[in-house]
Coordinates of C-alpha atoms in Angstrom, one line a residue:
Chain A
M1 CA 0.0 0.0 0.0
T2 CA 1.2 3.5 -0.8
G3 CA -1.1 5.5 1.5
R4 CA 0.3 7.4 4.3
L5 CA -1.1 8.5 7.7
T6 CA 0.5 11.1 10.0
V7 CA -0.9 12.1 13.3
I8 CA 0.2 15.7 13.8
G9 CA 0.5 17.6 17.0
L10 CA -0.5 21.3 16.5
G11 CA 0.7 22.3 19.9
P12 CA -1.4 24.8 21.9
G13 CA -3.4 27.3 19.8
D14 CA -0.8 29.7 18.5
P15 CA 0.7 28.6 15.1
H16 CA 4.0 29.8 16.4
Y17 CA 4.2 26.7 18.6
L18 CA 4.0 24.5 15.5
T19 CA 7.3 22.6 14.6
A20 CA 8.7 22.8 11.1
A21 CA 8.2 19.1 10.7
A22 CA 4.5 19.3 11.6
K23 CA 4.0 22.2 9.2
S24 CA 5.5 20.2 6.3
A25 CA 3.4 17.2 7.2
L26 CA 0.2 19.3 7.1
F27 CA 1.2 20.8 3.8
E28 CA 1.9 17.4 2.2
A29 CA -1.5 15.8 3.1
T30 CA -4.3 15.3 0.6
D31 CA -6.8 14.8 3.4
L32 CA -7.0 16.4 6.9
I33 CA -9.1 14.7 9.6
G34 CA -9.8 16.0 13.0
Y35 CA -12.0 17.7 15.6
H36 CA -13.3 20.8 13.8
A37 CA -11.8 23.3 16.3
Y38 CA -8.3 21.8 15.6
L39 CA -8.9 21.8 11.8
A40 CA -9.9 25.5 12.0
R41 CA -6.4 26.3 13.2
V42 CA -4.8 24.9 10.0
P43 CA -4.4 27.2 7.0
E44 CA -6.3 26.1 4.0
W45 CA -4.4 24.9 1.0
A46 CA -6.0 24.3 -2.4
G47 CA -6.7 20.6 -3.2
Q48 CA -6.9 19.4 0.3
T49 CA -10.0 17.6 1.5
R50 CA -11.1 18.3 5.1
H51 CA -13.1 15.8 7.2
A52 CA -14.2 17.5 10.4
S53 CA -15.8 15.7 13.3
D54 CA -16.8 16.5 16.9
N55 CA -14.4 15.8 19.7
R56 CA -15.7 12.3 20.7
V57 CA -15.7 9.1 18.6
E58 CA -11.9 9.1 18.4
V59 CA -11.7 5.5 17.3
D60 CA -14.3 6.1 14.5
R61 CA -12.2 9.0 13.3
A62 CA -9.0 6.9 13.4
R63 CA -10.7 4.1 11.4
H64 CA -11.8 6.6 8.8
A65 CA -8.3 8.0 8.6
L66 CA -6.8 4.5 8.2
S67 CA -9.3 3.5 5.5
L68 CA -8.5 6.7 3.5
A69 CA -4.8 5.9 3.8
A70 CA -5.5 2.4 2.6
D71 CA -7.2 4.0 -0.5
G72 CA -3.8 5.6 -1.2
R73 CA -4.5 9.0 0.3
R74 CA -1.9 11.0 2.3
V75 CA -3.9 11.6 5.5
A76 CA -3.1 14.0 8.3
V77 CA -4.9 13.4 11.5
V78 CA -4.7 16.7 13.4
S79 CA -4.5 16.7 17.2
G80 CA -4.1 19.5 19.7
G81 CA -0.9 19.6 21.8
D82 CA 1.1 16.4 21.3
P83 CA -0.8 13.5 19.7
G84 CA 0.8 11.0 22.1
V85 CA -0.5 12.7 25.2
F86 CA -4.3 12.2 25.8
A87 CA -4.9 12.7 22.1
M88 CA -5.3 10.9 18.8
A89 CA -2.2 8.7 18.5
A90 CA -3.4 5.9 20.9
A91 CA -6.8 5.9 19.2
V92 CA -5.1 5.4 15.8
F93 CA -3.1 2.4 17.1
E94 CA -6.2 0.9 18.7
A95 CA -8.0 1.1 15.3
L96 CA -4.9 -0.2 13.5
E97 CA -4.6 -3.2 15.8
A98 CA -8.3 -4.1 15.5
G99 CA -8.5 -3.4 11.7
P100 CA -7.5 -5.4 8.6
V101 CA -3.9 -6.8 8.7
A102 CA -3.2 -4.9 5.4
W103 CA -3.4 -1.6 7.3
R104 CA -0.2 -2.5 9.0
S105 CA 1.8 -2.0 5.8
L106 CA 0.7 1.6 5.6
D107 CA 3.3 4.3 6.2
I108 CA 2.1 5.5 9.6
S109 CA 4.0 8.2 11.7
I110 CA 3.5 10.6 14.5
E111 CA 4.6 14.3 14.5
P112 CA 5.1 15.4 18.1
G113 CA 3.9 18.8 19.3
I114 CA 4.1 21.0 22.4
T115 CA 1.7 19.4 24.9
A116 CA -0.5 21.6 27.0
M117 CA 1.3 21.1 30.3
L118 CA 4.7 22.2 28.8
A119 CA 3.2 25.3 27.2
A120 CA 1.4 26.1 30.5
A121 CA 4.6 25.5 32.5
A122 CA 6.6 27.7 30.2
R123 CA 4.1 30.6 30.6
V124 CA 4.6 30.7 34.4
G125 CA 8.2 29.6 35.0
A126 CA 9.2 26.0 35.6
P127 CA 6.6 24.3 37.9
L128 CA 7.6 20.9 36.3
G129 CA 11.3 21.4 37.0
G130 CA 11.5 18.2 39.1
D131 CA 9.9 14.8 38.6
F132 CA 6.3 15.1 37.4
C133 CA 3.2 13.1 36.2
A134 CA 0.5 13.7 33.7
I135 CA -3.0 12.3 34.6
S136 CA -6.2 12.6 32.7
L137 CA -9.1 13.2 35.1
S138 CA -11.6 11.8 32.5
D139 CA -13.2 8.6 33.8
N140 CA -14.8 7.8 30.4
L141 CA -12.2 5.2 29.7
K142 CA -10.9 4.3 33.1
P143 CA -12.5 3.8 36.5
W144 CA -12.5 6.8 38.9
E145 CA -10.9 4.6 41.6
V146 CA -7.8 4.1 39.4
I147 CA -7.5 7.9 38.9
V148 CA -7.8 8.4 42.7
Q149 CA -5.1 5.8 43.3
R150 CA -2.7 7.2 40.8
L151 CA -3.2 10.8 41.9
D152 CA -2.7 9.9 45.6
A153 CA 0.3 7.8 44.9
A154 CA 1.9 10.5 42.8
L155 CA 1.3 13.2 45.4
S156 CA 2.5 11.0 48.3
V157 CA 6.0 10.8 46.8
G158 CA 6.5 14.4 45.7
F159 CA 5.6 14.5 42.0
A160 CA 4.3 17.7 40.5
V161 CA 1.0 16.7 38.7
A162 CA -0.5 18.0 35.5
L163 CA -4.2 17.3 35.3
Y164 CA -5.6 17.0 31.7
N165 CA -9.3 17.0 31.0
P166 CA -10.0 18.4 34.5
I167 CA -13.7 19.0 34.1
S168 CA -16.6 18.9 31.7
K169 CA -20.4 19.1 31.8
A170 CA -20.6 15.4 32.1
R171 CA -17.9 15.3 34.7
P172 CA -18.6 18.2 37.0
W173 CA -17.3 16.9 40.5
Q174 CA -14.1 15.0 39.7
L175 CA -11.8 18.0 39.8
D176 CA -13.0 19.0 43.3
A177 CA -12.5 15.5 44.5
A178 CA -9.0 15.5 43.0
L179 CA -8.3 18.8 44.8
E180 CA -9.4 17.3 48.1
I181 CA -6.9 14.5 47.6
A182 CA -4.2 17.0 47.0
R183 CA -5.1 19.1 50.0
A184 CA -4.8 16.0 52.2
R185 CA -1.2 15.5 50.9
L186 CA 0.2 19.0 50.4
P187 CA 0.6 22.3 52.3
A188 CA -2.3 24.8 51.8
R189 CA 0.1 27.3 50.2
T190 CA 1.2 24.9 47.5
P191 CA 1.1 26.8 44.2
V192 CA -1.5 25.6 41.6
V193 CA -1.4 26.9 38.0
L194 CA -4.6 27.0 35.9
A195 CA -3.8 27.6 32.3
R196 CA -6.6 28.0 29.8
A197 CA -6.2 28.2 26.0
V198 CA -2.5 28.9 26.2
G199 CA -1.4 30.9 23.1
R200 CA -4.9 31.7 22.0
P201 CA -6.6 35.1 22.2
D202 CA -8.7 34.0 25.1
E203 CA -5.7 32.7 27.1
R204 CA -6.2 33.0 30.9
I205 CA -3.6 32.0 33.4
E206 CA -4.0 32.0 37.2
I207 CA -1.6 31.1 40.0
L208 CA -3.1 30.5 43.4
P209 CA -2.6 28.5 46.5
L210 CA -4.0 25.0 46.7
S211 CA -6.3 26.1 49.5
D212 CA -8.1 28.7 47.3
M213 CA -8.5 26.5 44.2
K214 CA -12.1 25.4 43.3
G215 CA -13.1 23.1 40.5
D216 CA -15.4 25.6 38.8
M217 CA -12.4 27.8 38.1
A218 CA -11.4 25.4 35.4
D219 CA -13.1 24.3 32.2
M220 CA -12.5 21.8 29.4
A221 CA -9.8 23.9 27.8
T222 CA -7.8 24.3 31.1
I223 CA -4.8 22.4 32.2
V224 CA -4.2 22.3 36.0
I225 CA -0.7 22.0 37.4
I226 CA -0.4 21.1 41.1
G227 CA 3.1 22.0 42.4
T228 CA 5.0 20.1 45.1
S229 CA 5.7 21.0 48.7
T230 CA 8.9 22.6 47.4
T231 CA 7.4 24.6 44.5
R232 CA 8.2 28.3 45.0
L233 CA 6.9 31.7 43.9
I234 CA 9.3 34.5 42.9
D235 CA 7.4 37.8 43.4
R236 CA 7.8 40.6 40.9
E237 CA 6.6 44.2 40.9
G238 CA 3.8 44.8 38.4
A239 CA 3.8 41.2 37.0
P240 CA 2.5 37.9 38.2
P241 CA 5.0 35.8 40.2
F242 CA 7.2 33.1 38.6
V243 CA 6.4 29.6 39.8
Y244 CA 9.2 27.0 39.8
T245 CA 10.1 23.7 41.4
P246 CA 13.7 23.6 42.4
R247 CA 15.8 20.7 41.0
S248 CA 17.1 19.7 44.4
V249 CA 15.2 17.5 46.8
E250 CA 16.1 17.1 50.5
P251 CA 16.4 13.6 52.0
P252 CA 13.1 12.4 53.6
A253 CA 12.9 13.3 57.3
Chain B
M1 CA 16.0 47.3 33.0
T2 CA 15.6 46.7 29.3
G3 CA 17.5 43.4 29.0
R4 CA 15.8 40.3 28.1
L5 CA 16.4 36.6 28.8
T6 CA 14.6 33.7 27.0
V7 CA 15.3 30.1 27.8
I8 CA 14.7 28.3 24.5
G9 CA 13.9 24.6 23.9
L10 CA 15.6 23.3 20.9
G11 CA 13.7 20.0 21.0
P12 CA 15.6 16.8 20.0
G13 CA 18.5 17.2 17.6
D14 CA 16.8 17.7 14.3
P15 CA 16.1 21.4 13.6
H16 CA 12.7 20.3 12.0
Y17 CA 11.5 19.9 15.6
L18 CA 12.1 23.5 16.4
T19 CA 9.0 25.7 16.8
A20 CA 8.6 28.9 14.9
A21 CA 8.5 30.8 18.2
A22 CA 11.8 29.3 19.3
K23 CA 13.4 30.0 16.0
S24 CA 12.4 33.7 16.2
A25 CA 13.7 34.0 19.8
L26 CA 17.1 32.5 18.7
F27 CA 17.3 35.0 15.9
E28 CA 16.5 38.0 18.0
A29 CA 19.1 37.3 20.7
T30 CA 22.4 39.3 20.9
D31 CA 23.9 36.6 23.1
L32 CA 23.5 32.8 23.1
I33 CA 24.5 30.8 26.2
G34 CA 24.5 27.1 26.6
Y35 CA 26.2 23.7 26.6
H36 CA 28.4 23.7 23.6
A37 CA 26.7 20.6 22.0
Y38 CA 23.4 22.5 22.0
L39 CA 24.9 25.8 20.7
A40 CA 26.4 23.8 17.9
R41 CA 22.9 23.0 16.7
V42 CA 22.0 26.7 16.3
P43 CA 22.8 28.3 12.9
E44 CA 25.3 31.2 13.3
W45 CA 24.0 34.7 12.7
A46 CA 26.3 37.7 12.3
G47 CA 26.6 39.9 15.3
Q48 CA 25.6 37.3 17.9
T49 CA 28.0 36.5 20.7
R50 CA 28.2 32.8 21.8
H51 CA 29.1 31.8 25.4
A52 CA 29.6 28.0 25.4
S53 CA 30.1 25.9 28.5
D54 CA 30.2 22.3 29.6
N55 CA 27.0 20.6 30.6
R56 CA 27.4 21.0 34.4
V57 CA 27.4 24.2 36.4
E58 CA 23.9 25.1 35.3
V59 CA 23.4 27.7 38.0
D60 CA 26.6 29.5 37.1
R61 CA 25.5 29.6 33.5
A62 CA 22.1 30.9 34.6
R63 CA 23.7 33.6 36.7
H64 CA 25.9 34.6 33.8
A65 CA 22.9 34.8 31.5
L66 CA 21.0 37.0 34.0
S67 CA 23.9 39.3 34.5
L68 CA 24.2 39.8 30.7
A69 CA 20.5 40.6 30.5
A70 CA 20.9 43.0 33.4
D71 CA 23.5 44.8 31.2
G72 CA 20.8 45.3 28.6
R73 CA 21.6 42.3 26.3
R74 CA 19.0 40.1 24.7
V75 CA 20.1 36.7 26.0
A76 CA 19.0 33.3 24.7
V77 CA 19.8 30.4 27.0
V78 CA 19.6 27.3 24.8
S79 CA 18.4 24.0 26.2
G80 CA 17.9 20.6 24.6
G81 CA 14.3 19.3 24.5
D82 CA 12.0 21.4 26.6
P83 CA 13.7 23.9 29.0
G84 CA 11.2 23.1 31.7
V85 CA 11.9 19.3 31.8
F86 CA 15.2 18.5 33.5
A87 CA 16.8 21.3 31.7
M88 CA 17.8 25.0 32.1
A89 CA 14.5 26.8 33.2
A90 CA 14.6 25.7 36.8
A91 CA 18.3 26.6 37.1
V92 CA 17.5 30.1 35.8
F93 CA 14.7 30.6 38.4
E94 CA 17.0 29.3 41.2
A95 CA 19.6 31.9 40.1
L96 CA 17.0 34.6 39.8
E97 CA 15.6 34.0 43.3
A98 CA 19.0 34.0 44.9
G99 CA 20.3 37.0 42.9
P100 CA 19.8 40.8 43.1
V101 CA 16.2 42.0 43.4
A102 CA 16.8 44.2 40.3
W103 CA 17.0 41.0 38.2
R104 CA 13.3 40.4 38.8
S105 CA 12.3 43.3 36.6
L106 CA 14.1 41.8 33.6
D107 CA 11.9 40.5 30.7
I108 CA 12.3 36.7 31.3
S109 CA 10.4 34.1 29.3
I110 CA 10.6 30.4 28.4
E111 CA 10.1 29.0 24.9
P112 CA 8.8 25.4 25.1
G113 CA 10.3 22.6 23.0
I114 CA 9.6 19.0 22.2
T115 CA 11.0 17.1 25.2
A116 CA 12.9 13.8 24.6
M117 CA 10.1 11.5 25.9
L118 CA 7.6 12.9 23.5
A119 CA 9.9 12.7 20.5
A120 CA 10.9 9.1 21.5
A121 CA 7.2 8.1 22.0
A122 CA 6.3 9.6 18.6
R123 CA 9.0 7.5 16.9
V124 CA 7.6 4.2 18.1
G125 CA 3.9 4.8 18.4
A126 CA 2.1 6.0 21.6
P127 CA 3.7 4.3 24.6
L128 CA 2.6 7.3 26.7
G129 CA -1.0 7.1 25.6
G130 CA -2.3 6.7 29.2
D131 CA -1.2 8.4 32.4
F132 CA 2.6 8.7 32.7
C133 CA 5.5 10.1 34.8
A134 CA 8.8 11.6 34.0
I135 CA 11.6 10.8 36.5
S136 CA 15.3 11.9 36.3
L137 CA 17.5 9.0 37.5
S138 CA 20.2 11.5 38.4
D139 CA 21.0 11.5 42.1
N140 CA 23.2 14.6 41.9
L141 CA 20.5 16.8 43.3
K142 CA 18.2 14.4 45.1
P143 CA 18.8 11.3 47.2
W144 CA 18.6 8.0 45.5
E145 CA 16.0 6.8 48.1
V146 CA 13.6 9.5 46.8
I147 CA 14.1 8.2 43.3
V148 CA 13.4 4.7 44.3
Q149 CA 10.3 5.7 46.2
R150 CA 8.9 7.7 43.3
L151 CA 9.6 5.0 40.7
D152 CA 8.1 2.3 42.8
A153 CA 5.0 4.4 43.6
A154 CA 4.5 5.3 39.9
L155 CA 4.9 1.6 38.7
S156 CA 2.6 0.3 41.5
V157 CA -0.4 2.2 40.2
G158 CA 0.1 1.8 36.4
F159 CA 1.8 4.9 35.2
A160 CA 4.1 4.5 32.1
V161 CA 7.5 6.0 33.2
A162 CA 10.0 8.0 31.1
L163 CA 13.5 7.9 32.7
Y164 CA 15.6 10.9 31.9
N165 CA 19.4 10.9 32.6
P166 CA 19.3 7.1 33.0
I167 CA 23.1 6.5 33.2
S168 CA 26.5 8.2 33.1
K169 CA 30.1 7.4 34.0
A170 CA 29.5 8.8 37.5
R171 CA 26.2 6.9 37.9
P172 CA 26.8 3.5 36.4
W173 CA 24.5 1.3 38.5
Q174 CA 21.3 3.3 39.0
L175 CA 19.6 2.2 35.8
D176 CA 20.0 -1.5 36.6
A177 CA 18.6 -0.8 40.1
A178 CA 15.6 1.0 38.5
L179 CA 15.0 -1.9 36.1
E180 CA 15.0 -4.3 39.1
I181 CA 12.3 -2.2 40.7
A182 CA 10.3 -2.3 37.5
R183 CA 10.7 -6.1 37.1
A184 CA 9.3 -6.6 40.6
R185 CA 6.2 -4.6 39.6
L186 CA 5.6 -5.5 35.9
P187 CA 5.3 -8.6 33.7
A188 CA 8.5 -9.7 32.0
R189 CA 7.1 -9.0 28.5
T190 CA 6.3 -5.3 29.3
P191 CA 7.7 -3.3 26.4
V192 CA 10.6 -1.0 27.1
V193 CA 11.7 1.7 24.6
L194 CA 15.3 2.9 24.4
A195 CA 15.6 6.0 22.3
R196 CA 19.0 7.5 21.7
A197 CA 19.7 10.8 20.0
V198 CA 16.2 11.0 18.4
G199 CA 16.3 13.0 15.2
R200 CA 20.1 13.1 15.0
P201 CA 22.2 11.2 12.5
D202 CA 23.2 8.7 15.2
E203 CA 19.7 8.0 16.3
R204 CA 19.1 4.5 17.6
I205 CA 15.8 3.1 18.8
E206 CA 15.3 -0.3 20.4
I207 CA 12.1 -1.9 21.6
L208 CA 12.5 -4.9 23.9
P209 CA 10.8 -6.8 26.8
L210 CA 11.6 -5.5 30.3
S211 CA 13.2 -8.9 31.0
D212 CA 15.8 -8.4 28.4
M213 CA 16.8 -4.8 29.2
K214 CA 20.2 -4.1 30.7
G215 CA 21.5 -0.8 32.0
D216 CA 24.5 -0.8 29.7
M217 CA 22.2 -0.7 26.6
A218 CA 21.7 3.0 27.5
D219 CA 23.9 6.0 27.6
M220 CA 23.7 9.6 28.6
A221 CA 21.8 10.6 25.4
T222 CA 19.2 7.8 25.9
I223 CA 15.7 8.2 27.1
V224 CA 14.1 5.0 28.5
I225 CA 10.3 4.5 28.4
I226 CA 9.0 1.7 30.6
G227 CA 5.5 0.7 29.4
T228 CA 2.6 -0.5 31.6
S229 CA 1.1 -3.9 32.0
T230 CA -1.3 -3.0 29.3
T231 CA 1.2 -1.6 26.8
R232 CA 1.0 -3.5 23.5
L233 CA 3.0 -4.2 20.4
I234 CA 1.6 -4.2 16.9
D235 CA 3.8 -6.4 14.7
R236 CA 4.5 -5.4 11.2
E237 CA 6.3 -7.1 8.3
G238 CA 9.7 -5.6 7.5
A239 CA 9.5 -2.9 10.1
P240 CA 9.8 -2.6 13.9
P241 CA 6.5 -3.1 15.8
F242 CA 4.5 -0.1 17.0
V243 CA 4.3 0.3 20.8
Y244 CA 1.2 1.8 22.3
T245 CA -0.6 2.1 25.6
P246 CA -4.4 1.8 25.2
R247 CA -6.4 4.7 26.6
S248 CA -8.8 2.3 28.4
V249 CA -8.0 0.9 31.9
E250 CA -9.8 -2.0 33.4
P251 CA -11.1 -1.8 37.0
P252 CA -8.6 -3.2 39.5
A253 CA -9.3 -6.9 40.3

């Protein structure tokens, strides 16, 4: 088969975050597939066909992309952030594994992008400067008790934690429950970063102590970074503080 | 003060991984500071001064960068991967916090980049498709027992784990010790990815079962990704398998 499928990370909203490799891959595609809000970020080129969908049904979208590639098309699946982090890459491989064996001879590749937690961290300083974890709070595909277990384990040993998919209409209480777990493990003053729509015109970034954070301060487009007990603020006049986690860790008491 | 300091993520070696924003920031600098191997990746522009150093003494380098910015220079601190992930950003904020208060009014920013684990993951599939952690195995700045605690906690609850700084001449046994911890928690067949120098001419990627992995297969330029008990291989004819971690997680037994 001569078809090709590339899953492309657009990074956060601003096209300045796109890598040169991702830009070339977008340009070379005959067909673009993705959630309509991501497709809307890609400049239109003549001769390209666009297949927009809503932001669920990832495996259907992946299957569609693979079947177009099997027909000889050069398909770009567009993904926000990095395709390998709570985005389209895993869905494509799920569809590939379950699909016709012939699909495995397609030219399939992933173009990495700037994932939300790294864009958010860069905006405020270096809150992920030590060891850290990324956890999706969505319990659509994994039991809530697994999420609780992972979050608590991570916080108990001093990881900074980036929470993806923190809240949605269908999942309104999970973020408050996660914050409760964090408050049981960390000092009240632990810095929390809420970063919404980084690099887009409606970007909004807040830095606040864990004790003041409430679930309804976030929405679907927000990434939440919970610092560690050593994460620090550097105050500045006339500007928000920097937030960073020092590289050094003291021996446990 | 009118000086400016930007910490810039070059991503993995290939310039195609550079974002447009990082490229502009490199171009606008009057002074480039960094480990000489990173500086060597940046095209030379007339009128820019380069300050190369070896890959230790991060805080000295950060202090030097801040003092040049305080003299009114536009300084770019170059960093491999993403500056916020086991790289120069945290060192800059450590130096900023400890330095003269006047430094806090400098224009300081971070340009994110593709960090090694995401570049490595993209090369092989989607091994970080579920929840995951990033841990530096270097015990230069944190006690080994903290590393052991974090690694064991992460593996015990099903995180995939990316190991940065897995081995060096001064730290020859830590990676084997980490692999022992992983073998106590995970099935022998769990896929492990070793990715060395991603995007550079000497790139080398290996996928092997946890039971076969030995510390001396890695070097300083390697990132090691340990999958989870659900991480899968998709075999292909005439090509290495894809490695991916499905998004779904079953309830604990």
